[in-house]
């Protein structure tokens, strides 16, 4: 991490021209900015720090520095870290749209099946790379999957959860952490979760790309669990050994039967349904890994680079 000459504000003003505010993310305000020297567009994240704390935690600086080494075509590149005692800015490569906005803006039916397959493959490549470097995301959702016209999809904010924790609300008390993509082991209070939590999120995102509706749109932690149970059946010691020992498991949970995968995602073929089933297994130790998912037969037919595998960001999706 580099310390700008003087304050980080001076370093930011020296190096970047802010173009516009593009959002309030999980960790603070995000600006679109231009590097004054190179003309390159970047996303500038001003990290919100806990005012009671002692300023920028050194652990956070270390974690963020490690993320500069995560170089992969499906990971949003962390370009620089600028910090002082009290302020922290992270500079990322800029992409002009996220998957949620793209899905919301395309009114005409479902996403092309080949685009969904291509996006899923790229997401699994990015996640597999991060998991092989022992980095977990913990908060994957369509809002932090960024896309471009060339058909690339990239994971944003990888590793930030470990550096800063996942805050529940912004300064303006807007809830930023959606529960919709959260794995059941986290919802049931498991303290030692690992890489399978990201796999669950990817399963939820896969289903949503297919149906254009969130798979489990819960509005509280208990509602989130019950949304999952109503669809996949209430877990038991048979379907998930050890579930009854988790801190927030209750013997009084209603017993819902499991729905058929073909009723959940009717337009997905058999191989796709098989992969989705393995991404959404209750038992984290049995849930498929990103690496294994990349070798699933669903991806045997993949014509990467064909026109229908690129999103139309300009014409019909504004």
PDB file of C-alpha atoms in Angstrom:
ATOM      1  CA  UNK A   1       0.000   0.000   0.000  1.00  0.00           C
ATOM      2  CA  UNK A   2       1.307   3.426  -0.725  1.00  0.00           C
ATOM      3  CA  UNK A   3       0.910   6.505   1.351  1.00  0.00           C
ATOM      4  CA  UNK A   4       0.221   9.531  -0.805  1.00  0.00           C
ATOM      5  CA  UNK A   5       2.323  12.615  -0.393  1.00  0.00           C
ATOM      6  CA  UNK A   6       0.611  14.456   2.422  1.00  0.00           C
ATOM      7  CA  UNK A   7      -2.901  13.157   2.972  1.00  0.00           C
ATOM      8  CA  UNK A   8      -4.669  10.439   1.012  1.00  0.00           C
ATOM      9  CA  UNK A   9      -7.091  13.144  -0.140  1.00  0.00           C
ATOM     10  CA  UNK A  10      -4.163  14.975  -1.762  1.00  0.00           C
ATOM     11  CA  UNK A  11      -2.933  11.738  -3.334  1.00  0.00           C
ATOM     12  CA  UNK A  12      -6.427  11.056  -4.698  1.00  0.00           C
ATOM     13  CA  UNK A  13      -6.835  14.619  -6.006  1.00  0.00           C
ATOM     14  CA  UNK A  14      -3.358  14.539  -7.568  1.00  0.00           C
ATOM     15  CA  UNK A  15      -3.933  11.228  -9.319  1.00  0.00           C
ATOM     16  CA  UNK A  16      -7.648  11.036 -10.126  1.00  0.00           C
ATOM     17  CA  UNK A  17     -10.432  13.178 -11.512  1.00  0.00           C
ATOM     18  CA  UNK A  18     -13.762  12.076 -10.009  1.00  0.00           C
ATOM     19  CA  UNK A  19     -16.344  11.726 -12.783  1.00  0.00           C
ATOM     20  CA  UNK A  20     -19.448  10.768 -10.793  1.00  0.00           C
ATOM     21  CA  UNK A  21     -20.661   8.892  -7.744  1.00  0.00           C
ATOM     22  CA  UNK A  22     -21.778   5.462  -8.948  1.00  0.00           C
ATOM     23  CA  UNK A  23     -23.097   3.974  -5.769  1.00  0.00           C
ATOM     24  CA  UNK A  24     -23.081   3.264  -2.085  1.00  0.00           C
ATOM     25  CA  UNK A  25     -21.595  -0.220  -1.759  1.00  0.00           C
ATOM     26  CA  UNK A  26     -21.281  -2.530   1.204  1.00  0.00           C
ATOM     27  CA  UNK A  27     -18.098  -0.789   2.336  1.00  0.00           C
ATOM     28  CA  UNK A  28     -18.673   2.854   1.470  1.00  0.00           C
ATOM     29  CA  UNK A  29     -19.070   5.280  -1.418  1.00  0.00           C
ATOM     30  CA  UNK A  30     -17.942   4.281  -4.916  1.00  0.00           C
ATOM     31  CA  UNK A  31     -16.899   6.845  -7.530  1.00  0.00           C
ATOM     32  CA  UNK A  32     -16.177   6.532 -11.215  1.00  0.00           C
ATOM     33  CA  UNK A  33     -12.887   8.383 -11.719  1.00  0.00           C
ATOM     34  CA  UNK A  34     -10.237   8.940 -14.370  1.00  0.00           C
ATOM     35  CA  UNK A  35      -6.515   8.474 -13.832  1.00  0.00           C
ATOM     36  CA  UNK A  36      -5.125  11.909 -14.767  1.00  0.00           C
ATOM     37  CA  UNK A  37      -1.869  10.480 -16.054  1.00  0.00           C
ATOM     38  CA  UNK A  38      -3.122   7.561 -18.156  1.00  0.00           C
ATOM     39  CA  UNK A  39      -6.741   8.497 -18.853  1.00  0.00           C
ATOM     40  CA  UNK A  40      -7.816   5.058 -17.563  1.00  0.00           C
ATOM     41  CA  UNK A  41     -11.264   4.873 -15.946  1.00  0.00           C
ATOM     42  CA  UNK A  42     -11.256   3.383 -12.446  1.00  0.00           C
ATOM     43  CA  UNK A  43     -13.699   2.677  -9.626  1.00  0.00           C
ATOM     44  CA  UNK A  44     -12.612   4.516  -6.499  1.00  0.00           C
ATOM     45  CA  UNK A  45     -13.920   3.070  -3.226  1.00  0.00           C
ATOM     46  CA  UNK A  46     -13.769   5.255  -0.166  1.00  0.00           C
ATOM     47  CA  UNK A  47     -13.901   2.724   2.672  1.00  0.00           C
ATOM     48  CA  UNK A  48     -16.124   3.728   5.541  1.00  0.00           C
ATOM     49  CA  UNK A  49     -14.218   3.291   8.793  1.00  0.00           C
ATOM     50  CA  UNK A  50     -15.698   2.814  12.215  1.00  0.00           C
ATOM     51  CA  UNK A  51     -15.265   6.240  13.840  1.00  0.00           C
ATOM     52  CA  UNK A  52     -14.742   4.758  17.301  1.00  0.00           C
ATOM     53  CA  UNK A  53     -11.880   2.587  16.086  1.00  0.00           C
ATOM     54  CA  UNK A  54      -8.249   3.604  15.955  1.00  0.00           C
ATOM     55  CA  UNK A  55      -8.405   4.488  12.253  1.00  0.00           C
ATOM     56  CA  UNK A  56      -7.342   2.122   9.499  1.00  0.00           C
ATOM     57  CA  UNK A  57      -6.780  -1.354  10.997  1.00  0.00           C
ATOM     58  CA  UNK A  58      -3.367  -2.742  10.057  1.00  0.00           C
ATOM     59  CA  UNK A  59      -4.956  -6.162   9.506  1.00  0.00           C
ATOM     60  CA  UNK A  60      -7.217  -4.595   6.862  1.00  0.00           C
ATOM     61  CA  UNK A  61      -4.208  -3.039   5.134  1.00  0.00           C
ATOM     62  CA  UNK A  62      -2.468  -6.426   5.093  1.00  0.00           C
ATOM     63  CA  UNK A  63      -5.530  -8.222   3.740  1.00  0.00           C
ATOM     64  CA  UNK A  64      -6.061  -5.614   1.016  1.00  0.00           C
ATOM     65  CA  UNK A  65      -2.401  -5.747   0.018  1.00  0.00           C
ATOM     66  CA  UNK A  66      -2.724  -9.509  -0.514  1.00  0.00           C
ATOM     67  CA  UNK A  67      -5.668  -8.905  -2.840  1.00  0.00           C
ATOM     68  CA  UNK A  68      -3.384  -7.002  -5.212  1.00  0.00           C
ATOM     69  CA  UNK A  69      -1.864 -10.398  -5.997  1.00  0.00           C
ATOM     70  CA  UNK A  70      -5.224 -11.879  -7.051  1.00  0.00           C
ATOM     71  CA  UNK A  71      -4.829 -11.493 -10.801  1.00  0.00           C
ATOM     72  CA  UNK A  72      -7.444 -13.333 -12.864  1.00  0.00           C
ATOM     73  CA  UNK A  73      -9.621 -12.371 -15.880  1.00  0.00           C
ATOM     74  CA  UNK A  74     -12.796 -12.958 -13.827  1.00  0.00           C
ATOM     75  CA  UNK A  75     -11.766 -10.975 -10.751  1.00  0.00           C
ATOM     76  CA  UNK A  76     -12.119  -7.195 -10.687  1.00  0.00           C
ATOM     77  CA  UNK A  77      -8.529  -6.040 -10.468  1.00  0.00           C
ATOM     78  CA  UNK A  78      -7.441  -4.137  -7.364  1.00  0.00           C
ATOM     79  CA  UNK A  79      -5.044  -1.518  -8.736  1.00  0.00           C
ATOM     80  CA  UNK A  80      -3.962   0.479  -5.714  1.00  0.00           C
ATOM     81  CA  UNK A  81      -4.474   1.208  -2.030  1.00  0.00           C
ATOM     82  CA  UNK A  82      -4.119   4.748  -0.706  1.00  0.00           C
ATOM     83  CA  UNK A  83      -4.374   5.240   3.022  1.00  0.00           C
ATOM     84  CA  UNK A  84      -3.471   7.340   6.010  1.00  0.00           C
ATOM     85  CA  UNK A  85      -4.272   6.916   9.689  1.00  0.00           C
ATOM     86  CA  UNK A  86      -7.944   7.744   9.223  1.00  0.00           C
ATOM     87  CA  UNK A  87      -8.822   7.316   5.540  1.00  0.00           C
ATOM     88  CA  UNK A  88      -8.642   4.433   3.109  1.00  0.00           C
ATOM     89  CA  UNK A  89      -9.267   4.422  -0.630  1.00  0.00           C
ATOM     90  CA  UNK A  90      -9.082   1.362  -2.870  1.00  0.00           C
ATOM     91  CA  UNK A  91      -8.688   1.759  -6.618  1.00  0.00           C
ATOM     92  CA  UNK A  92     -10.290  -0.930  -8.813  1.00  0.00           C
ATOM     93  CA  UNK A  93     -10.609  -1.430 -12.538  1.00  0.00           C
ATOM     94  CA  UNK A  94     -13.873   0.055 -13.823  1.00  0.00           C
ATOM     95  CA  UNK A  95     -16.679  -1.938 -15.467  1.00  0.00           C
ATOM     96  CA  UNK A  96     -19.813  -0.199 -16.584  1.00  0.00           C
ATOM     97  CA  UNK A  97     -22.617  -2.464 -15.384  1.00  0.00           C
ATOM     98  CA  UNK A  98     -23.494  -5.069 -12.797  1.00  0.00           C
ATOM     99  CA  UNK A  99     -25.468  -8.258 -13.368  1.00  0.00           C
ATOM    100  CA  UNK A 100     -28.452  -7.092 -11.297  1.00  0.00           C
ATOM    101  CA  UNK A 101     -28.905  -3.880 -13.306  1.00  0.00           C
ATOM    102  CA  UNK A 102     -28.449  -5.843 -16.520  1.00  0.00           C
ATOM    103  CA  UNK A 103     -31.093  -8.439 -15.592  1.00  0.00           C
ATOM    104  CA  UNK A 104     -33.483  -5.697 -14.413  1.00  0.00           C
ATOM    105  CA  UNK A 105     -33.074  -3.714 -17.631  1.00  0.00           C
ATOM    106  CA  UNK A 106     -33.611  -6.572 -20.101  1.00  0.00           C
ATOM    107  CA  UNK A 107     -37.375  -6.857 -20.226  1.00  0.00           C
ATOM    108  CA  UNK A 108     -37.589  -9.291 -23.130  1.00  0.00           C
ATOM    109  CA  UNK A 109     -37.938 -12.715 -21.508  1.00  0.00           C
ATOM    110  CA  UNK A 110     -35.122 -14.799 -20.137  1.00  0.00           C
ATOM    111  CA  UNK A 111     -31.391 -14.315 -20.673  1.00  0.00           C
ATOM    112  CA  UNK A 112     -30.061 -16.401 -23.590  1.00  0.00           C
ATOM    113  CA  UNK A 113     -29.245 -19.868 -22.221  1.00  0.00           C
ATOM    114  CA  UNK A 114     -25.766 -19.746 -23.758  1.00  0.00           C
ATOM    115  CA  UNK A 115     -25.071 -16.409 -22.008  1.00  0.00           C
ATOM    116  CA  UNK A 116     -26.165 -17.882 -18.657  1.00  0.00           C
ATOM    117  CA  UNK A 117     -23.881 -20.886 -19.185  1.00  0.00           C
ATOM    118  CA  UNK A 118     -20.971 -18.662 -20.214  1.00  0.00           C
ATOM    119  CA  UNK A 119     -21.441 -16.336 -17.208  1.00  0.00           C
ATOM    120  CA  UNK A 120     -21.712 -19.274 -14.799  1.00  0.00           C
ATOM    121  CA  UNK A 121     -18.521 -20.824 -16.176  1.00  0.00           C
ATOM    122  CA  UNK A 122     -16.627 -17.526 -15.777  1.00  0.00           C
ATOM    123  CA  UNK A 123     -17.960 -17.023 -12.227  1.00  0.00           C
ATOM    124  CA  UNK A 124     -16.823 -20.505 -11.266  1.00  0.00           C
ATOM    125  CA  UNK A 125     -13.391 -19.809 -12.782  1.00  0.00           C
ATOM    126  CA  UNK A 126     -13.037 -16.649 -10.675  1.00  0.00           C
ATOM    127  CA  UNK A 127     -14.275 -18.348  -7.505  1.00  0.00           C
ATOM    128  CA  UNK A 128     -12.084 -21.419  -8.088  1.00  0.00           C
ATOM    129  CA  UNK A 129      -9.036 -19.162  -8.461  1.00  0.00           C
ATOM    130  CA  UNK A 130      -9.805 -17.291  -5.228  1.00  0.00           C
ATOM    131  CA  UNK A 131     -10.560 -20.459  -3.277  1.00  0.00           C
ATOM    132  CA  UNK A 132      -7.263 -21.972  -4.436  1.00  0.00           C
ATOM    133  CA  UNK A 133      -5.610 -18.887  -2.869  1.00  0.00           C
ATOM    134  CA  UNK A 134      -7.634 -19.412   0.331  1.00  0.00           C
ATOM    135  CA  UNK A 135      -9.755 -16.308  -0.203  1.00  0.00           C
ATOM    136  CA  UNK A 136     -13.525 -16.529   0.458  1.00  0.00           C
ATOM    137  CA  UNK A 137     -15.952 -13.863  -0.755  1.00  0.00           C
ATOM    138  CA  UNK A 138     -18.861 -14.382   1.711  1.00  0.00           C
ATOM    139  CA  UNK A 139     -21.164 -11.860   0.028  1.00  0.00           C
ATOM    140  CA  UNK A 140     -21.602 -12.901  -3.613  1.00  0.00           C
ATOM    141  CA  UNK A 141     -24.730 -11.438  -5.227  1.00  0.00           C
ATOM    142  CA  UNK A 142     -25.685 -10.074  -8.679  1.00  0.00           C
ATOM    143  CA  UNK A 143     -24.878  -6.516  -7.514  1.00  0.00           C
ATOM    144  CA  UNK A 144     -21.176  -7.299  -7.164  1.00  0.00           C
ATOM    145  CA  UNK A 145     -20.799  -9.236 -10.400  1.00  0.00           C
ATOM    146  CA  UNK A 146     -19.665  -6.733 -13.014  1.00  0.00           C
ATOM    147  CA  UNK A 147     -20.024  -7.160 -16.762  1.00  0.00           C
ATOM    148  CA  UNK A 148     -18.790  -5.540 -19.961  1.00  0.00           C
ATOM    149  CA  UNK A 149     -19.820  -5.529 -23.630  1.00  0.00           C
ATOM    150  CA  UNK A 150     -17.200  -8.149 -24.516  1.00  0.00           C
ATOM    151  CA  UNK A 151     -19.105 -10.807 -22.550  1.00  0.00           C
ATOM    152  CA  UNK A 152     -16.789 -10.897 -19.526  1.00  0.00           C
ATOM    153  CA  UNK A 153     -18.212 -11.145 -16.016  1.00  0.00           C
ATOM    154  CA  UNK A 154     -16.008 -10.367 -13.018  1.00  0.00           C
ATOM    155  CA  UNK A 155     -16.342 -10.755  -9.264  1.00  0.00           C
ATOM    156  CA  UNK A 156     -15.999  -7.529  -7.281  1.00  0.00           C
ATOM    157  CA  UNK A 157     -15.182  -7.060  -3.572  1.00  0.00           C
ATOM    158  CA  UNK A 158     -13.422 -10.430  -3.182  1.00  0.00           C
ATOM    159  CA  UNK A 159     -11.673 -10.637   0.176  1.00  0.00           C
ATOM    160  CA  UNK A 160     -13.117  -7.416   1.561  1.00  0.00           C
ATOM    161  CA  UNK A 161     -15.398  -9.296   3.966  1.00  0.00           C
ATOM    162  CA  UNK A 162     -12.359 -10.763   5.706  1.00  0.00           C
ATOM    163  CA  UNK A 163     -10.577  -7.423   5.811  1.00  0.00           C
ATOM    164  CA  UNK A 164     -13.494  -5.397   7.169  1.00  0.00           C
ATOM    165  CA  UNK A 165     -16.259  -7.790   8.209  1.00  0.00           C
ATOM    166  CA  UNK A 166     -19.646  -7.449   6.485  1.00  0.00           C
ATOM    167  CA  UNK A 167     -21.536  -4.427   7.840  1.00  0.00           C
ATOM    168  CA  UNK A 168     -25.314  -4.828   7.959  1.00  0.00           C
ATOM    169  CA  UNK A 169     -26.198  -1.242   7.125  1.00  0.00           C
ATOM    170  CA  UNK A 170     -24.753   1.830   5.476  1.00  0.00           C
ATOM    171  CA  UNK A 171     -24.333   5.140   7.287  1.00  0.00           C
ATOM    172  CA  UNK A 172     -27.773   6.061   5.982  1.00  0.00           C
ATOM    173  CA  UNK A 173     -29.137   2.869   7.616  1.00  0.00           C
ATOM    174  CA  UNK A 174     -29.925   1.320   4.264  1.00  0.00           C
ATOM    175  CA  UNK A 175     -29.565  -2.466   4.499  1.00  0.00           C
ATOM    176  CA  UNK A 176     -26.761  -3.512   2.164  1.00  0.00           C
ATOM    177  CA  UNK A 177     -26.240  -7.132   3.040  1.00  0.00           C
ATOM    178  CA  UNK A 178     -28.946  -9.125   1.343  1.00  0.00           C
ATOM    179  CA  UNK A 179     -29.730 -12.483   2.884  1.00  0.00           C
ATOM    180  CA  UNK A 180     -30.986 -13.975  -0.392  1.00  0.00           C
ATOM    181  CA  UNK A 181     -27.659 -15.567  -1.347  1.00  0.00           C
ATOM    182  CA  UNK A 182     -26.556 -16.564   2.157  1.00  0.00           C
ATOM    183  CA  UNK A 183     -25.718 -20.217   2.804  1.00  0.00           C
ATOM    184  CA  UNK A 184     -27.881 -22.148   5.301  1.00  0.00           C
ATOM    185  CA  UNK A 185     -24.896 -23.015   7.518  1.00  0.00           C
ATOM    186  CA  UNK A 186     -24.340 -19.274   8.144  1.00  0.00           C
ATOM    187  CA  UNK A 187     -28.070 -18.701   8.761  1.00  0.00           C
ATOM    188  CA  UNK A 188     -28.037 -21.565  11.293  1.00  0.00           C
ATOM    189  CA  UNK A 189     -25.158 -19.997  13.221  1.00  0.00           C
ATOM    190  CA  UNK A 190     -22.257 -22.211  12.105  1.00  0.00           C
ATOM    191  CA  UNK A 191     -19.041 -20.460  13.209  1.00  0.00           C
ATOM    192  CA  UNK A 192     -16.581 -22.397  11.086  1.00  0.00           C
ATOM    193  CA  UNK A 193     -17.826 -22.019   7.538  1.00  0.00           C
ATOM    194  CA  UNK A 194     -15.564 -22.067   4.506  1.00  0.00           C
ATOM    195  CA  UNK A 195     -15.481 -21.939   0.697  1.00  0.00           C
ATOM    196  CA  UNK A 196     -18.840 -23.794   0.237  1.00  0.00           C
ATOM    197  CA  UNK A 197     -20.667 -20.592   1.291  1.00  0.00           C
ATOM    198  CA  UNK A 198     -19.626 -19.010  -2.036  1.00  0.00           C
ATOM    199  CA  UNK A 199     -20.773 -22.098  -3.955  1.00  0.00           C
ATOM    200  CA  UNK A 200     -24.251 -21.768  -2.428  1.00  0.00           C
ATOM    201  CA  UNK A 201     -24.415 -18.119  -3.522  1.00  0.00           C
ATOM    202  CA  UNK A 202     -23.429 -19.103  -7.059  1.00  0.00           C
ATOM    203  CA  UNK A 203     -26.226 -21.694  -7.103  1.00  0.00           C
ATOM    204  CA  UNK A 204     -28.730 -18.978  -6.142  1.00  0.00           C
ATOM    205  CA  UNK A 205     -27.347 -16.655  -8.842  1.00  0.00           C
ATOM    206  CA  UNK A 206     -27.472 -19.441 -11.473  1.00  0.00           C
ATOM    207  CA  UNK A 207     -31.172 -20.079 -10.744  1.00  0.00           C
ATOM    208  CA  UNK A 208     -31.893 -16.334 -10.830  1.00  0.00           C
ATOM    209  CA  UNK A 209     -30.216 -15.934 -14.230  1.00  0.00           C
ATOM    210  CA  UNK A 210     -32.436 -18.768 -15.503  1.00  0.00           C
ATOM    211  CA  UNK A 211     -35.768 -17.561 -14.093  1.00  0.00           C
ATOM    212  CA  UNK A 212     -35.068 -13.813 -13.681  1.00  0.00           C
ATOM    213  CA  UNK A 213     -36.446 -14.091 -10.134  1.00  0.00           C
ATOM    214  CA  UNK A 214     -34.525 -14.424  -6.873  1.00  0.00           C
ATOM    215  CA  UNK A 215     -34.626 -18.063  -5.763  1.00  0.00           C
ATOM    216  CA  UNK A 216     -34.906 -17.397  -2.005  1.00  0.00           C
ATOM    217  CA  UNK A 217     -36.050 -13.764  -1.453  1.00  0.00           C
ATOM    218  CA  UNK A 218     -36.222 -13.769   2.353  1.00  0.00           C
ATOM    219  CA  UNK A 219     -36.865 -10.591   4.341  1.00  0.00           C
ATOM    220  CA  UNK A 220     -35.417 -11.746   7.686  1.00  0.00           C
ATOM    221  CA  UNK A 221     -33.055 -14.502   8.790  1.00  0.00           C
ATOM    222  CA  UNK A 222     -35.865 -16.869   9.790  1.00  0.00           C
ATOM    223  CA  UNK A 223     -37.869 -16.088   6.637  1.00  0.00           C
ATOM    224  CA  UNK A 224     -34.714 -16.709   4.608  1.00  0.00           C
ATOM    225  CA  UNK A 225     -34.302 -20.158   6.178  1.00  0.00           C
ATOM    226  CA  UNK A 226     -37.964 -20.987   5.623  1.00  0.00           C
ATOM    227  CA  UNK A 227     -37.772 -19.859   1.961  1.00  0.00           C
ATOM    228  CA  UNK A 228     -34.923 -22.360   1.510  1.00  0.00           C
ATOM    229  CA  UNK A 229     -36.710 -25.126   3.465  1.00  0.00           C
ATOM    230  CA  UNK A 230     -39.960 -24.678   1.475  1.00  0.00           C
ATOM    231  CA  UNK A 231     -38.054 -25.227  -1.764  1.00  0.00           C
ATOM    232  CA  UNK A 232     -35.350 -27.764  -0.878  1.00  0.00           C
ATOM    233  CA  UNK A 233     -37.201 -29.442   1.985  1.00  0.00           C
ATOM    234  CA  UNK A 234     -36.454 -28.957   5.690  1.00  0.00           C
ATOM    235  CA  UNK A 235     -33.010 -30.491   6.340  1.00  0.00           C
ATOM    236  CA  UNK A 236     -32.688 -33.550   8.583  1.00  0.00           C
ATOM    237  CA  UNK A 237     -29.792 -35.571   9.969  1.00  0.00           C
ATOM    238  CA  UNK A 238     -30.178 -37.760   6.863  1.00  0.00           C
ATOM    239  CA  UNK A 239     -29.881 -34.932   4.300  1.00  0.00           C
ATOM    240  CA  UNK A 240     -27.398 -32.916   6.398  1.00  0.00           C
ATOM    241  CA  UNK A 241     -25.550 -34.845   9.136  1.00  0.00           C
ATOM    242  CA  UNK A 242     -24.899 -32.542  12.118  1.00  0.00           C
ATOM    243  CA  UNK A 243     -27.577 -29.968  11.231  1.00  0.00           C
ATOM    244  CA  UNK A 244     -29.460 -30.498  14.512  1.00  0.00           C
ATOM    245  CA  UNK A 245     -26.313 -29.527  16.444  1.00  0.00           C
ATOM    246  CA  UNK A 246     -25.971 -26.092  14.797  1.00  0.00           C
ATOM    247  CA  UNK A 247     -26.515 -23.190  17.251  1.00  0.00           C
ATOM    248  CA  UNK A 248     -29.674 -21.800  15.617  1.00  0.00           C
ATOM    249  CA  UNK A 249     -31.324 -25.079  14.601  1.00  0.00           C
ATOM    250  CA  UNK A 250     -34.735 -25.622  16.238  1.00  0.00           C
ATOM    251  CA  UNK A 251     -36.511 -28.966  16.490  1.00  0.00           C
ATOM    252  CA  UNK A 252     -39.741 -27.001  16.019  1.00  0.00           C
ATOM    253  CA  UNK A 253     -38.920 -25.943  12.426  1.00  0.00           C
ATOM    254  CA  UNK A 254     -41.863 -26.837  10.141  1.00  0.00           C
ATOM    255  CA  UNK A 255     -41.221 -29.951   8.014  1.00  0.00           C
ATOM    256  CA  UNK A 256     -41.543 -29.026   4.345  1.00  0.00           C
ATOM    257  CA  UNK A 257     -41.064 -31.618   1.554  1.00  0.00           C
ATOM    258  CA  UNK A 258     -38.497 -31.063  -1.200  1.00  0.00           C
ATOM    259  CA  UNK A 259     -39.692 -29.681  -4.541  1.00  0.00           C
ATOM    260  CA  UNK A 260     -38.553 -31.126  -7.853  1.00  0.00           C
ATOM    261  CA  UNK A 261     -35.681 -29.194  -9.474  1.00  0.00           C
ATOM    262  CA  UNK A 262     -37.553 -29.229 -12.803  1.00  0.00           C
ATOM    263  CA  UNK A 263     -40.386 -27.278 -11.139  1.00  0.00           C
ATOM    264  CA  UNK A 264     -37.942 -24.771  -9.636  1.00  0.00           C
ATOM    265  CA  UNK A 265     -36.102 -24.026 -12.919  1.00  0.00           C
ATOM    266  CA  UNK A 266     -38.348 -25.402 -15.685  1.00  0.00           C
ATOM    267  CA  UNK A 267     -36.256 -24.095 -18.599  1.00  0.00           C
ATOM    268  CA  UNK A 268     -32.978 -25.657 -17.418  1.00  0.00           C
ATOM    269  CA  UNK A 269     -31.846 -28.907 -19.059  1.00  0.00           C
ATOM    270  CA  UNK A 270     -31.081 -32.112 -17.141  1.00  0.00           C
ATOM    271  CA  UNK A 271     -27.321 -31.471 -16.870  1.00  0.00           C
ATOM    272  CA  UNK A 272     -27.976 -27.928 -15.655  1.00  0.00           C
ATOM    273  CA  UNK A 273     -30.422 -29.190 -13.032  1.00  0.00           C
ATOM    274  CA  UNK A 274     -27.869 -31.750 -11.864  1.00  0.00           C
ATOM    275  CA  UNK A 275     -25.221 -29.039 -11.459  1.00  0.00           C
ATOM    276  CA  UNK A 276     -27.647 -26.704  -9.664  1.00  0.00           C
ATOM    277  CA  UNK A 277     -28.585 -29.531  -7.275  1.00  0.00           C
ATOM    278  CA  UNK A 278     -24.897 -30.026  -6.413  1.00  0.00           C
ATOM    279  CA  UNK A 279     -24.333 -26.267  -5.943  1.00  0.00           C
ATOM    280  CA  UNK A 280     -27.291 -26.149  -3.519  1.00  0.00           C
ATOM    281  CA  UNK A 281     -26.593 -29.236  -1.389  1.00  0.00           C
ATOM    282  CA  UNK A 282     -27.370 -28.634   2.276  1.00  0.00           C
ATOM    283  CA  UNK A 283     -24.288 -30.421   3.612  1.00  0.00           C
ATOM    284  CA  UNK A 284     -21.352 -28.031   2.952  1.00  0.00           C
ATOM    285  CA  UNK A 285     -18.903 -30.961   2.934  1.00  0.00           C
ATOM    286  CA  UNK A 286     -20.844 -32.565   0.046  1.00  0.00           C
ATOM    287  CA  UNK A 287     -21.508 -29.349  -1.910  1.00  0.00           C
ATOM    288  CA  UNK A 288     -19.577 -29.376  -5.191  1.00  0.00           C
ATOM    289  CA  UNK A 289     -16.337 -27.330  -5.316  1.00  0.00           C
ATOM    290  CA  UNK A 290     -15.830 -24.603  -7.931  1.00  0.00           C
ATOM    291  CA  UNK A 291     -13.028 -26.653  -9.478  1.00  0.00           C
ATOM    292  CA  UNK A 292     -15.203 -29.763  -9.792  1.00  0.00           C
ATOM    293  CA  UNK A 293     -18.142 -27.705 -11.093  1.00  0.00           C
ATOM    294  CA  UNK A 294     -15.983 -26.435 -13.988  1.00  0.00           C
ATOM    295  CA  UNK A 295     -15.630 -30.064 -15.118  1.00  0.00           C
ATOM    296  CA  UNK A 296     -19.367 -30.794 -14.926  1.00  0.00           C
ATOM    297  CA  UNK A 297     -20.977 -32.177 -18.093  1.00  0.00           C
ATOM    298  CA  UNK A 298     -23.272 -29.096 -18.261  1.00  0.00           C
ATOM    299  CA  UNK A 299     -20.241 -27.233 -19.657  1.00  0.00           C
ATOM    300  CA  UNK A 300     -19.324 -29.798 -22.328  1.00  0.00           C
ATOM    301  CA  UNK A 301     -21.287 -27.797 -24.914  1.00  0.00           C
ATOM    302  CA  UNK A 302     -19.955 -24.271 -24.571  1.00  0.00           C
ATOM    303  CA  UNK A 303     -19.371 -22.133 -27.679  1.00  0.00           C
ATOM    304  CA  UNK A 304     -17.466 -19.344 -25.981  1.00  0.00           C
ATOM    305  CA  UNK A 305     -17.179 -16.156 -27.980  1.00  0.00           C
ATOM    306  CA  UNK A 306     -20.358 -16.615 -30.026  1.00  0.00           C
ATOM    307  CA  UNK A 307     -22.483 -13.429 -30.384  1.00  0.00           C
ATOM    308  CA  UNK A 308     -25.316 -14.685 -28.164  1.00  0.00           C
ATOM    309  CA  UNK A 309     -22.801 -15.071 -25.328  1.00  0.00           C
ATOM    310  CA  UNK A 310     -22.267 -11.339 -25.203  1.00  0.00           C
ATOM    311  CA  UNK A 311     -24.749  -9.075 -23.420  1.00  0.00           C
ATOM    312  CA  UNK A 312     -26.406  -6.247 -25.328  1.00  0.00           C
ATOM    313  CA  UNK A 313     -25.652  -3.376 -22.972  1.00  0.00           C
ATOM    314  CA  UNK A 314     -26.357  -0.494 -25.292  1.00  0.00           C
ATOM    315  CA  UNK A 315     -29.444  -1.082 -27.408  1.00  0.00           C
ATOM    316  CA  UNK A 316     -32.248  -2.922 -25.607  1.00  0.00           C
ATOM    317  CA  UNK A 317     -30.759  -2.791 -22.086  1.00  0.00           C
ATOM    318  CA  UNK A 318     -30.276   0.749 -20.924  1.00  0.00           C
TER     319      UNK A 318
END
